[in-house]
Short mmCIF file of C-alpha atoms in Angstrom, two decimals:
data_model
loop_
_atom_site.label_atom_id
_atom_site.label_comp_id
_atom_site.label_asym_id
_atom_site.label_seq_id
_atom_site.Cartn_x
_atom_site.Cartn_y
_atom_site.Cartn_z
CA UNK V 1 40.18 28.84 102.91
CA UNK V 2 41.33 26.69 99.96
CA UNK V 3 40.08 22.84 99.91
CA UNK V 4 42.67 20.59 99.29
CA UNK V 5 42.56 16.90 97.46
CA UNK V 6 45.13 14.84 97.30
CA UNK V 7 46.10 12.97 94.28
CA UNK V 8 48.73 9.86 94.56
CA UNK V 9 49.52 8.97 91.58
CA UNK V 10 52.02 5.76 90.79
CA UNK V 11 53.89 5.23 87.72
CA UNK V 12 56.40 1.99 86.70
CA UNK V 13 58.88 4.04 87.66
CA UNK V 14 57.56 6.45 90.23
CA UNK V 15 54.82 7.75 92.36
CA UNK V 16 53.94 10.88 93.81
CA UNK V 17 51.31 12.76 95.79
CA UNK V 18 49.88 15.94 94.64
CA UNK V 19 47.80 18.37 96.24
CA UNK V 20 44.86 20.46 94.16
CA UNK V 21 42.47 22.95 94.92
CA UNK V 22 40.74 26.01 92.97
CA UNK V 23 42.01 29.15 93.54
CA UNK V 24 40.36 32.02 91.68
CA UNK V 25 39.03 29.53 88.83
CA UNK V 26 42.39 27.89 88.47
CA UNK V 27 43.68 24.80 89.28
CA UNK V 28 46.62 24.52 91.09
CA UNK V 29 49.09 21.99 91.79
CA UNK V 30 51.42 21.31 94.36
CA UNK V 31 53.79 18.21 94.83
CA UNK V 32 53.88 17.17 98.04
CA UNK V 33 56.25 13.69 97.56
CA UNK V 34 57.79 12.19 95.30
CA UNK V 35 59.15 8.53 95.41
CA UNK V 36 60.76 5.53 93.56
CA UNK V 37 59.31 2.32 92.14
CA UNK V 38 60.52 -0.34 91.00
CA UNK V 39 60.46 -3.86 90.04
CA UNK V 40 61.89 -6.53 92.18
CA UNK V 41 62.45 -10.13 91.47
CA UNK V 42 61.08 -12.03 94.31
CA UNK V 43 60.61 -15.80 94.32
CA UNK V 44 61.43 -15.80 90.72
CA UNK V 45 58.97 -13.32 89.29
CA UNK V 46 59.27 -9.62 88.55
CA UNK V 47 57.18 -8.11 91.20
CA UNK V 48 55.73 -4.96 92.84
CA UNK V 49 57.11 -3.58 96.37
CA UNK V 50 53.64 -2.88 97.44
CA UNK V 51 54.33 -2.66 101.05
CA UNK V 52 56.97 -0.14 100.47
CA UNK V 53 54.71 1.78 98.14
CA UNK V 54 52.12 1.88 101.00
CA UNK V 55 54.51 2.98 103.34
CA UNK V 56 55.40 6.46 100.91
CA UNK V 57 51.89 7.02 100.34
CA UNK V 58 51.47 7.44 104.20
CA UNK V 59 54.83 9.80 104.04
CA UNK V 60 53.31 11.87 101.68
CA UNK V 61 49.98 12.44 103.82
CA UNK V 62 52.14 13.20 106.74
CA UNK V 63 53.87 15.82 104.20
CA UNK V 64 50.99 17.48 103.85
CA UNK V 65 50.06 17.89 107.37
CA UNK V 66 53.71 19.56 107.87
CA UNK V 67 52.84 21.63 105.36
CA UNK V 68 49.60 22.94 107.05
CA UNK V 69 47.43 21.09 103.82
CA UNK V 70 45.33 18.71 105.09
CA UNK V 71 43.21 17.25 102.02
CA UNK V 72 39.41 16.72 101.86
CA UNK V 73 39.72 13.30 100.27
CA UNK V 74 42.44 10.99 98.64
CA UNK V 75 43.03 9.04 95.82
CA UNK V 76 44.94 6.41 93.86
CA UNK V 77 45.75 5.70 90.12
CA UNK V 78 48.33 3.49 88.82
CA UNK V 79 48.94 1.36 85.69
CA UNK V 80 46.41 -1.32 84.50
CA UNK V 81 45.71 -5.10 85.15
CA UNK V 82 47.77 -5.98 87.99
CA UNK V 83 46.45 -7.06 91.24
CA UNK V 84 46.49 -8.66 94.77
CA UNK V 85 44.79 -11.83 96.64
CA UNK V 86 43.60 -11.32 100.02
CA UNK V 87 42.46 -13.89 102.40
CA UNK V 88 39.37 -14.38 104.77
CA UNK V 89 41.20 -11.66 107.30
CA UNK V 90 41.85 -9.19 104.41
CA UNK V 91 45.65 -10.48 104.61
CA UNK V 92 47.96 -10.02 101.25
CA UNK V 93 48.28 -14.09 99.40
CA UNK V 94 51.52 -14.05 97.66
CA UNK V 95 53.21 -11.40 96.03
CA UNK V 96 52.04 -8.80 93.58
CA UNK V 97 53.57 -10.21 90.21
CA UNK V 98 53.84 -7.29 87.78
CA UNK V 99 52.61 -7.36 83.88
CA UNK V 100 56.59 -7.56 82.91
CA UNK V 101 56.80 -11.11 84.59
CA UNK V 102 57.33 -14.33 81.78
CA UNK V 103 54.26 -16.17 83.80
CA UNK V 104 52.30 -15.46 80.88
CA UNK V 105 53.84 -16.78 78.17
CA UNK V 106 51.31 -19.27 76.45
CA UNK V 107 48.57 -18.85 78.61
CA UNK V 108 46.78 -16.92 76.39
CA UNK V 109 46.28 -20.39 73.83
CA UNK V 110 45.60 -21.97 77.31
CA UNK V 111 42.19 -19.35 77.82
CA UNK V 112 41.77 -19.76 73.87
CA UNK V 113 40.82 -23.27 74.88
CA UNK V 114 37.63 -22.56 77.00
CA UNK V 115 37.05 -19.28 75.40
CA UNK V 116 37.15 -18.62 71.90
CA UNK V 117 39.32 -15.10 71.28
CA UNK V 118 36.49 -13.38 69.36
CA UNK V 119 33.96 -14.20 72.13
CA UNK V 120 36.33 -13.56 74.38
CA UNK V 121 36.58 -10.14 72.80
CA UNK V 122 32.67 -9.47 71.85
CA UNK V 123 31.77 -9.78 75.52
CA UNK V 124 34.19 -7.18 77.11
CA UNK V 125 35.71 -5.36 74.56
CA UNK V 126 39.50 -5.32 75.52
CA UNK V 127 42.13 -6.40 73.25
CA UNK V 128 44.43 -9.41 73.37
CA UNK V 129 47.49 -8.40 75.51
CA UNK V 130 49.31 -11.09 76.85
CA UNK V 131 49.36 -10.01 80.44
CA UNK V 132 45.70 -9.28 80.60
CA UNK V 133 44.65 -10.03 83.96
CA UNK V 134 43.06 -13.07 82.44
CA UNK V 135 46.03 -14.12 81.66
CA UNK V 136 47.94 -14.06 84.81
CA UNK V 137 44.85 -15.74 86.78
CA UNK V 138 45.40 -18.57 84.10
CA UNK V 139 49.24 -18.59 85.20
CA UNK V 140 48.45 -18.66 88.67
CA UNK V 141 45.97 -21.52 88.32
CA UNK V 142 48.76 -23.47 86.81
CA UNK V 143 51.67 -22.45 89.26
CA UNK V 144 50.09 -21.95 92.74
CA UNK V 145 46.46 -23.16 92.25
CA UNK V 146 46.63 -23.26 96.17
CA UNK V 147 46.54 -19.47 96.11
CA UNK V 148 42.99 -19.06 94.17
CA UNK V 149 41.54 -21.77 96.60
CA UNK V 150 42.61 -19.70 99.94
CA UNK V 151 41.75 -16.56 98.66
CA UNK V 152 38.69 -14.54 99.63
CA UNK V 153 39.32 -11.35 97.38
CA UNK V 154 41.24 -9.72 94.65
CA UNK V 155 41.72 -6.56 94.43
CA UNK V 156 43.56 -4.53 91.53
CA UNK V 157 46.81 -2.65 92.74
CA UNK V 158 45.18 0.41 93.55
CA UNK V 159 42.08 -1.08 94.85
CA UNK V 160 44.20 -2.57 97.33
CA UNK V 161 45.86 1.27 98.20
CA UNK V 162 42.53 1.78 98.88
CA UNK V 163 41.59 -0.78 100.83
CA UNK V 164 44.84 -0.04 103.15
CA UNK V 165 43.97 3.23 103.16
CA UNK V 166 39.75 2.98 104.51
CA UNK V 167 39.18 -0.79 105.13
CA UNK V 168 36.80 -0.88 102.68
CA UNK V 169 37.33 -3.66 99.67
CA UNK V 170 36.05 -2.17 96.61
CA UNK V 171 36.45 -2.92 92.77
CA UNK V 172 36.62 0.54 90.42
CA UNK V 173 35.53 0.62 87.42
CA UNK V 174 38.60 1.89 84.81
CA UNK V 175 41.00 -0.27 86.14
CA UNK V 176 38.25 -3.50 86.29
CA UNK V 177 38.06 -3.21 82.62
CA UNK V 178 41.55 -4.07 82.18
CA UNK V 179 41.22 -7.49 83.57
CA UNK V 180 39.09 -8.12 80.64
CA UNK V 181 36.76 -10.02 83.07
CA UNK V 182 34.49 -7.22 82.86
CA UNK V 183 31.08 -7.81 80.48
CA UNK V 184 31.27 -4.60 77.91
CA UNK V 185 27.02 -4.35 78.07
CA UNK V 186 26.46 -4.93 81.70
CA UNK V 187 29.88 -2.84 83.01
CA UNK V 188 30.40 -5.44 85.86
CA UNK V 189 31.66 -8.62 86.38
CA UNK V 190 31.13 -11.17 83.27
CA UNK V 191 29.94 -13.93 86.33
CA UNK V 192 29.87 -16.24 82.95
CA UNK V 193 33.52 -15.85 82.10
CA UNK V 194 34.66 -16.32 85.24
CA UNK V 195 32.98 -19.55 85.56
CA UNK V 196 33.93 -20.77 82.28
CA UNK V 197 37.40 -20.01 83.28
CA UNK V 198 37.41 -21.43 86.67
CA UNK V 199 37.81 -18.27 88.57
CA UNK V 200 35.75 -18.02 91.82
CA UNK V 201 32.93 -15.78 91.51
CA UNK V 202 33.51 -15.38 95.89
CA UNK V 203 36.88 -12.74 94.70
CA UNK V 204 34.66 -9.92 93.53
CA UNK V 205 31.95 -7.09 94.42
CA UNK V 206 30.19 -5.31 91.97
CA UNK V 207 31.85 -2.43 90.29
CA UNK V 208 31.78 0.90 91.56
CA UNK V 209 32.11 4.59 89.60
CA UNK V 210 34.98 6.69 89.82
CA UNK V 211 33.78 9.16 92.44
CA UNK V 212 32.76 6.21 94.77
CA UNK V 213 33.38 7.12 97.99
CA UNK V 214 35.14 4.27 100.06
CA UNK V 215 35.07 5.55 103.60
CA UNK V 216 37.50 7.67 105.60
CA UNK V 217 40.69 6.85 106.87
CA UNK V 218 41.59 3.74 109.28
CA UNK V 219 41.36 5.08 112.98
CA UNK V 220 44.70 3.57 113.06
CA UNK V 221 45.96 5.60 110.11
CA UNK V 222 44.17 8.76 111.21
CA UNK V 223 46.47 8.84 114.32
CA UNK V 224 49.44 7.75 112.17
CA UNK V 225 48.89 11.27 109.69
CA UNK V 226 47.94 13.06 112.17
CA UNK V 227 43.87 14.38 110.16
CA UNK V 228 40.95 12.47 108.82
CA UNK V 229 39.47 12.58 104.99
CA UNK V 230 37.51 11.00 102.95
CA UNK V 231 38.66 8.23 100.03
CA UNK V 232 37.68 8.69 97.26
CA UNK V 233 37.99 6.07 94.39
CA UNK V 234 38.87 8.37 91.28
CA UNK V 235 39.04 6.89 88.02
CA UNK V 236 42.05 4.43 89.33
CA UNK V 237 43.44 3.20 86.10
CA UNK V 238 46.17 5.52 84.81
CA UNK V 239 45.26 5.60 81.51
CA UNK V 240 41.28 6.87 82.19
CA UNK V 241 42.41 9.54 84.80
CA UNK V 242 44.69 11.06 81.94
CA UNK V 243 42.30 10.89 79.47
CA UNK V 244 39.73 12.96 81.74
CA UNK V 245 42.51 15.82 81.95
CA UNK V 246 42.13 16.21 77.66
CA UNK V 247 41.31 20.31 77.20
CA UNK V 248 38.48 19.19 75.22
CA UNK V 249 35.51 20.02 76.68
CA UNK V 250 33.55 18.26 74.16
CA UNK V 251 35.86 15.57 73.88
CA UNK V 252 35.45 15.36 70.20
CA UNK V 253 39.36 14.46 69.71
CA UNK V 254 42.28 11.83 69.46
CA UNK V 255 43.80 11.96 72.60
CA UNK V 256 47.47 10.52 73.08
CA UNK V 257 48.70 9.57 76.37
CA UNK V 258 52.16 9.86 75.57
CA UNK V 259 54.40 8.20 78.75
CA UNK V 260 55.91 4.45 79.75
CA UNK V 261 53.09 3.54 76.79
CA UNK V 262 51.50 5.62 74.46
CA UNK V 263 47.53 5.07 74.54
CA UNK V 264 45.99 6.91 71.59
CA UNK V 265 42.51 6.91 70.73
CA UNK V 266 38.77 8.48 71.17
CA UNK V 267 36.44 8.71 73.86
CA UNK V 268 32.81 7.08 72.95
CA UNK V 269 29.75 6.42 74.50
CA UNK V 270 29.50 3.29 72.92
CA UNK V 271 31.56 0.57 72.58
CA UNK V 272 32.65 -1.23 68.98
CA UNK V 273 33.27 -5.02 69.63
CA UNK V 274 33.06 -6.21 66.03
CA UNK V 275 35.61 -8.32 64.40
CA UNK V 276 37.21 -5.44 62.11
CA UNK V 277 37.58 -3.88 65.42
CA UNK V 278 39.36 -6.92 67.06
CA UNK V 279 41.34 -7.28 63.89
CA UNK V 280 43.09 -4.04 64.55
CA UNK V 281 43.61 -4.48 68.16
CA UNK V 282 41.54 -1.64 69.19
CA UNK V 283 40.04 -2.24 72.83
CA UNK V 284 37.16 -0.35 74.97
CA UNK V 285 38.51 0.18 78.36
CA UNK V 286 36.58 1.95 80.81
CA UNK V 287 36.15 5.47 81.25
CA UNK V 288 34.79 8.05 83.60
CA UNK V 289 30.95 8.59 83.83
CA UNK V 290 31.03 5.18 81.68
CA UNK V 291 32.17 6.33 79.00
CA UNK V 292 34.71 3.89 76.44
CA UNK V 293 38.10 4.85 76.25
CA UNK V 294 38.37 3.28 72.14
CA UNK V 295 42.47 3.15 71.62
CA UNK V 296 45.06 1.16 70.82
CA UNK V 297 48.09 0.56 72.96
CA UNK V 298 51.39 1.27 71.93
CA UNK V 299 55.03 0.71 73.40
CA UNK V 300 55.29 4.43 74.34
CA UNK V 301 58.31 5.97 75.88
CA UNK V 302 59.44 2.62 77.60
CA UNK V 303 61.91 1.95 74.53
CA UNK V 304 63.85 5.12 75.28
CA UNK V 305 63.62 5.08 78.83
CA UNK V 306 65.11 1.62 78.45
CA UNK V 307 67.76 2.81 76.02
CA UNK V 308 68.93 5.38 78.35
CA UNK V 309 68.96 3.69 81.50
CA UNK V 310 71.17 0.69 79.24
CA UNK V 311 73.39 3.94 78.55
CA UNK V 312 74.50 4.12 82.02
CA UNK V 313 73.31 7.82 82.58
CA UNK V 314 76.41 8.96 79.89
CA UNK V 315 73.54 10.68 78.06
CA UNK V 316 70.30 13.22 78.92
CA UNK V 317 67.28 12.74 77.40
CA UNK V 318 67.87 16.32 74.98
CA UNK V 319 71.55 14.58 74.36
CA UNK V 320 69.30 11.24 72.53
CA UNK V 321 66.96 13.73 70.82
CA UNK V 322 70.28 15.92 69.34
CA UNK V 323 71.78 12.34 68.11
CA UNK V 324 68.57 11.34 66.45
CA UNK V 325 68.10 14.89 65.10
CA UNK V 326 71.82 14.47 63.28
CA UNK V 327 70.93 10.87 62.21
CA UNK V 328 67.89 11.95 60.36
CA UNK V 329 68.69 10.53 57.27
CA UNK V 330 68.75 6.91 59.07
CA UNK V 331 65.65 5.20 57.58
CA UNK V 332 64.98 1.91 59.58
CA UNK V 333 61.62 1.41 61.32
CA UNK V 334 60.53 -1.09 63.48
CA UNK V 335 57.10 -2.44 64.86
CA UNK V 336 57.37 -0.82 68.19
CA UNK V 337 54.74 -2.92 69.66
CA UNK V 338 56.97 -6.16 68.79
CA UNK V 339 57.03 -8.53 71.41
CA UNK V 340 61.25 -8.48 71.68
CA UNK V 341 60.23 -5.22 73.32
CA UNK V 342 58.17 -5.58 76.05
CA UNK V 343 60.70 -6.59 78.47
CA UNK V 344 64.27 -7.55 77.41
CA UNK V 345 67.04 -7.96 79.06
CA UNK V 346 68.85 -5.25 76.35
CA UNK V 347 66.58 -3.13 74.84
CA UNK V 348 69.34 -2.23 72.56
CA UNK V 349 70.01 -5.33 71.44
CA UNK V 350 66.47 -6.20 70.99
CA UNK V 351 66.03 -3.27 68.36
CA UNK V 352 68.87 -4.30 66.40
CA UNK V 353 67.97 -7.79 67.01
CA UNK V 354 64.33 -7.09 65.15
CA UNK V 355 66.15 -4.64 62.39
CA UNK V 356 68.27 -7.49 61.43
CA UNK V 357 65.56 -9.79 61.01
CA UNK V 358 63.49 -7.56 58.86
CA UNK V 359 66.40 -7.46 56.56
CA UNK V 360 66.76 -3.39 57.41
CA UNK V 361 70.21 -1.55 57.92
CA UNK V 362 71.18 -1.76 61.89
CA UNK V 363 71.69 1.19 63.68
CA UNK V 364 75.54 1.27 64.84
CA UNK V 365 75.54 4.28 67.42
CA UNK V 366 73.07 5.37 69.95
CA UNK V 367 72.03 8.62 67.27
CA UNK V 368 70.99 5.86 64.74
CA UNK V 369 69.67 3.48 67.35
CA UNK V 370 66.96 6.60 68.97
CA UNK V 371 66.11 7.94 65.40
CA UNK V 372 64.87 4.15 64.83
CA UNK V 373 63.18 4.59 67.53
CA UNK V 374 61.88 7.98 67.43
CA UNK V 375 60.34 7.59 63.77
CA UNK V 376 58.76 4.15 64.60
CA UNK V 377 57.13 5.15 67.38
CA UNK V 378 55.52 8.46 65.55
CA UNK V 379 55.03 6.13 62.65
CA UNK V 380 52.63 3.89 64.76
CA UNK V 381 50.90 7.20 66.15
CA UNK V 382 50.20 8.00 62.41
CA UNK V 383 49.13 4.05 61.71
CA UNK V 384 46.83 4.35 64.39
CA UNK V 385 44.88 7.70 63.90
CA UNK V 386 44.05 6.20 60.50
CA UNK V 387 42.86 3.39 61.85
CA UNK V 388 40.70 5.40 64.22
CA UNK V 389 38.94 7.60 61.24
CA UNK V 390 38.49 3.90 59.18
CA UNK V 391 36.55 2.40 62.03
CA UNK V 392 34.93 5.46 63.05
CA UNK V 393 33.98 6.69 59.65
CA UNK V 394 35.01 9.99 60.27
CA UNK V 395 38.14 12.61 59.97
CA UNK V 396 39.43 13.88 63.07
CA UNK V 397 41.17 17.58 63.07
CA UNK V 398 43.12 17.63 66.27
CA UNK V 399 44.91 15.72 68.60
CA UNK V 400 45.74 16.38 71.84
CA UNK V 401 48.70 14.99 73.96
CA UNK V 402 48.82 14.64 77.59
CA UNK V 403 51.25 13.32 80.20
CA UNK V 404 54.91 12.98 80.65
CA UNK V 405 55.90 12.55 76.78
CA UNK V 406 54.73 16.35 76.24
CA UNK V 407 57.81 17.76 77.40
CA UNK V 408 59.41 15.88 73.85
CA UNK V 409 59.13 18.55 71.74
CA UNK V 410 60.86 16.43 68.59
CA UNK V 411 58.56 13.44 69.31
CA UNK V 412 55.25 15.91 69.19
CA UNK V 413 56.70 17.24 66.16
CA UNK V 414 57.41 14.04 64.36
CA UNK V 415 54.20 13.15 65.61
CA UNK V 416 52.27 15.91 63.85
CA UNK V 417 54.31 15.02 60.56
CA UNK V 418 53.27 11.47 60.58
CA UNK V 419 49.30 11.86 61.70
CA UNK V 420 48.76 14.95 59.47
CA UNK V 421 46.80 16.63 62.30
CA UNK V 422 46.82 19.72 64.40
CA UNK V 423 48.56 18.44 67.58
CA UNK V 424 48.11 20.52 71.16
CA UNK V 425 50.32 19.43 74.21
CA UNK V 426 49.49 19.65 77.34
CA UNK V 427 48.86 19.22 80.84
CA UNK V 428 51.71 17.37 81.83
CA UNK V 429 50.51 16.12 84.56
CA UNK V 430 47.60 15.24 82.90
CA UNK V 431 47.31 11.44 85.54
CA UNK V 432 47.35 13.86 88.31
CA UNK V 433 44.81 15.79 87.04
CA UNK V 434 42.34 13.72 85.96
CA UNK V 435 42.48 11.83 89.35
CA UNK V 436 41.96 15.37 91.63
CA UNK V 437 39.02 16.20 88.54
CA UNK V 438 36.99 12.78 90.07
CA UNK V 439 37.60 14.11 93.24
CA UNK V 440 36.55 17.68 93.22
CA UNK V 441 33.25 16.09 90.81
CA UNK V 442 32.85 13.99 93.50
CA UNK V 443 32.56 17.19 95.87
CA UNK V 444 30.89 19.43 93.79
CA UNK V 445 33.57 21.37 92.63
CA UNK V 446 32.39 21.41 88.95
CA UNK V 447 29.28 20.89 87.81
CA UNK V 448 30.06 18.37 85.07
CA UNK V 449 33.26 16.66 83.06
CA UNK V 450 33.04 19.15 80.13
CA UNK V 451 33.59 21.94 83.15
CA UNK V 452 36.01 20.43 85.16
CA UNK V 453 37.68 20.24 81.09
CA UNK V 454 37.70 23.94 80.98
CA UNK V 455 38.69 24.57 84.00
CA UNK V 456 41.75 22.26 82.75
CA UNK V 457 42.22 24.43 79.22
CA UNK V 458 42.38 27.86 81.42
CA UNK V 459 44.76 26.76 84.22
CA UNK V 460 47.91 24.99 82.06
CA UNK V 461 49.92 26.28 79.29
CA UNK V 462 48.18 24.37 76.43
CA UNK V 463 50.47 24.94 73.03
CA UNK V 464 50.31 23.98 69.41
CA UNK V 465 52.72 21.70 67.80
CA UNK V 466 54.30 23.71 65.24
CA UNK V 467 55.80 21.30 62.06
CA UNK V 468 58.88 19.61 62.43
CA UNK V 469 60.81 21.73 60.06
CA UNK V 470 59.21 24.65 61.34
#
């Protein structure tokens, strides 16, 4: 009989949970639920409907049950650097404010004040982005200091899944390393920083591994599902359970985790925290078995979501990639990680808004407006994979893409015409993956990380880019 591990996996626009097991040396995959998420504004900030999210995550355990699946273990991924306060009882503090929110804005000259950016930078390694989790403890301070003072915990997002989920209050690793509160040569808690920037040392445990175990369900859950697992922390940001999916069993590649953002970069086992490094924006997040996830972040498939959605649903996504395909001889780029793009209230205007500025021709029609986009954000794909071989010293032959943005075949194929490199896509669900590969490690499944990778490379339909003429 077939052991089953559940992966719940939650994206800025959705979540799901997926069941895995091994069948005959292959991994297979089986979706279980599938649910919405959104943003919400909620005492004037963007937030997260975490209660609601909660409350799917249970449906989908109950799924599997009907379905006669019960998993060995559970676990949770979602995005980076967002989290929750929790008070002496383990009660939620406020709401959870998302990374879109304006709190932000300036506080990152307000840190700059007791922190200089290139210390900030040489002692954990993550780049400057302005909703860091730094950042948004800075906001709090200054709009409900109240908050910090009654709080007894804080857990990132899916920390606090997890903590709903066993009891148990535990800080992962991958998703710690986002806060940038996390000291790059000690991979735990830089106690230092968090003094110097008047954040109570009382809101955090030591780190734990993805593969931690965190307990087994609440006796209260239990009854609510209807079986009993284990928890299982995998590696919980999104970002480091993709990368563990890459068919690379040596990992000796550029990876690009093409979905809401595209994350492209290497996998080392150590970190680079110079000031060339910082200069290019590069930042070490964590990675499974400690490794450094070295990449750069990029605006990703957000702009054309974005576009779409502004559409009102009149076009498909293979409807935008025909019109930018028949506007090909529209030459505008932009900076795709501009900050007019991160969250605007018309993501069409905003391109045209920045086109006009740079003194560029501005697209007219939506074919114009997506090959803008399309070329840009292949362009900064390109920008960055040289930037990885300068800082590395070193040529890279392949790169492999994982996630959602696989299934764009004419964004793979601009991608391989503006990196130069021999580009492989696949899995898809590479998120999912990487969070049921912790798991099954965890259990003893594979052996190691470079077998759990093969295991990946002989179970999905892995394919080579061919050129974008071809």
């Amino acid at each position: 009989m077939a052991s089953y591990y559940a992966a719940v996996d939650i994206g800025a626009s959705s979540g799901r949970l997926i069941l895995g097991w091994l069948e005959d040396g292959t991994l297979r995959l089986r979706e279980v639920h599938r649910f919405q998420n959104r943003l919400v504004k909620t005492g004037g900030h963007l937030c997260w409907e975490i209660d609601r999210l909660f409350s799917e995550i249970v449906a989908g355990l109950k799924r599997c049950v009907e379905l006669g699946m019960p998993p060995q273990s559970v676990g949770v991924d979602t995005w980076g650097v967002d989290y929750v306060l929790l008070d002496k009882d383990g009660g939620r503090i406020g709401d959870a404010v998302a990374y879109r929110d304006g709190r932000t804005a300036g506080m990152d000259a307000e840190v700059a004040k007791l922190i200089p950016p290139e210390e900030l930078y040489a002692r954990t390694g993550i780049q400057k982005q302005p909703f860091n989790t730094i950042y948004q403890l800075a906001a709090l301070k200054k709009e409900h200091p109240e908050q910090l003072e009654q709080a007894a915990r804080l857990l990132m997002v899916p920390d606090y899944f997890h903590y709903l989920l066993s009891g148990a209050m535990k800080n992962e690793y991958t998703n710690a390393t986002t806060s940038q509160l996390v000291n790059i040569a000690s991979r735990d808690w830089d106690w230092e920083l968090l003094d110097l920037i008047g954040v109570p040392r009382r809101l955090f445990e030591p780190v734990s591994a993805p593969g931690t175990p965190a307990g087994r369900l609440r006796p209260e859950l239990r009854a609510q599902v209807g079986f009993d697992c284990e928890v299982v922390l995998p590696a919980t940001h999104d970002t480091a359970s993709a990368v563990m999916s890459v068919p690379c069993p040596d990992g000796d590649a550029i990876y690009l985790s093409s979905g809401t953002w595209s994350l492209i970069g290497i996998e080392r086992t150590t970190p680079d925290c110079s000031e060339k490094s910082r200069g290019k924006n590069f930042t070490n997040e964590g990675g499974y078995d400690y490794r450094y996830r070295y990449l750069k972040n990029i605006m990703g498939l957000w702009m054309i979501q974005s576009v779409k959605r502004e559409l009102g649903g009149k076009y498909t996504f293979d409807d935008l990639c025909d019109m930018a395909i028949a506007a090909d001889r529209f030459t505008t780029r932009v900076d795709v990680n501009a900050p007019e793009f991160l969250a605007p209230d018309s993501m069409i205007g905003a391109v045209r808004e920045v086109c006009r500025k740079s003194g560029q021709p501005v697209p007219n029609d939506p074919g114009e407006l997506m090959n803008c986009i399309y070329h840009s954000l292949a362009k900064s794909y390109g920008e960055a994979v040289r930037e990885i071989e300068t800082l590395t010293g070193r040529a890279y032959e392949d790169l492999h893409i994982v996630g959602g943005g696989t299934k764009d075949d004419y964004l793979n194929r601009l991608t391989r015409q503006y990196t130069g490199k021999r580009v492989h896509t696949g899995p898809t669900e590479a998120t999912v993956v990487g969070n049921l590969l912790a798991q099954m490690l965890r259990d003893g499944v594979f052996p190691s990380l470079s077998e759990a990778r093969r295991a990946v490379a002989n179970s999905f339909d892995i394919k080579e880019v061919r050129n974008y003429n071809e």
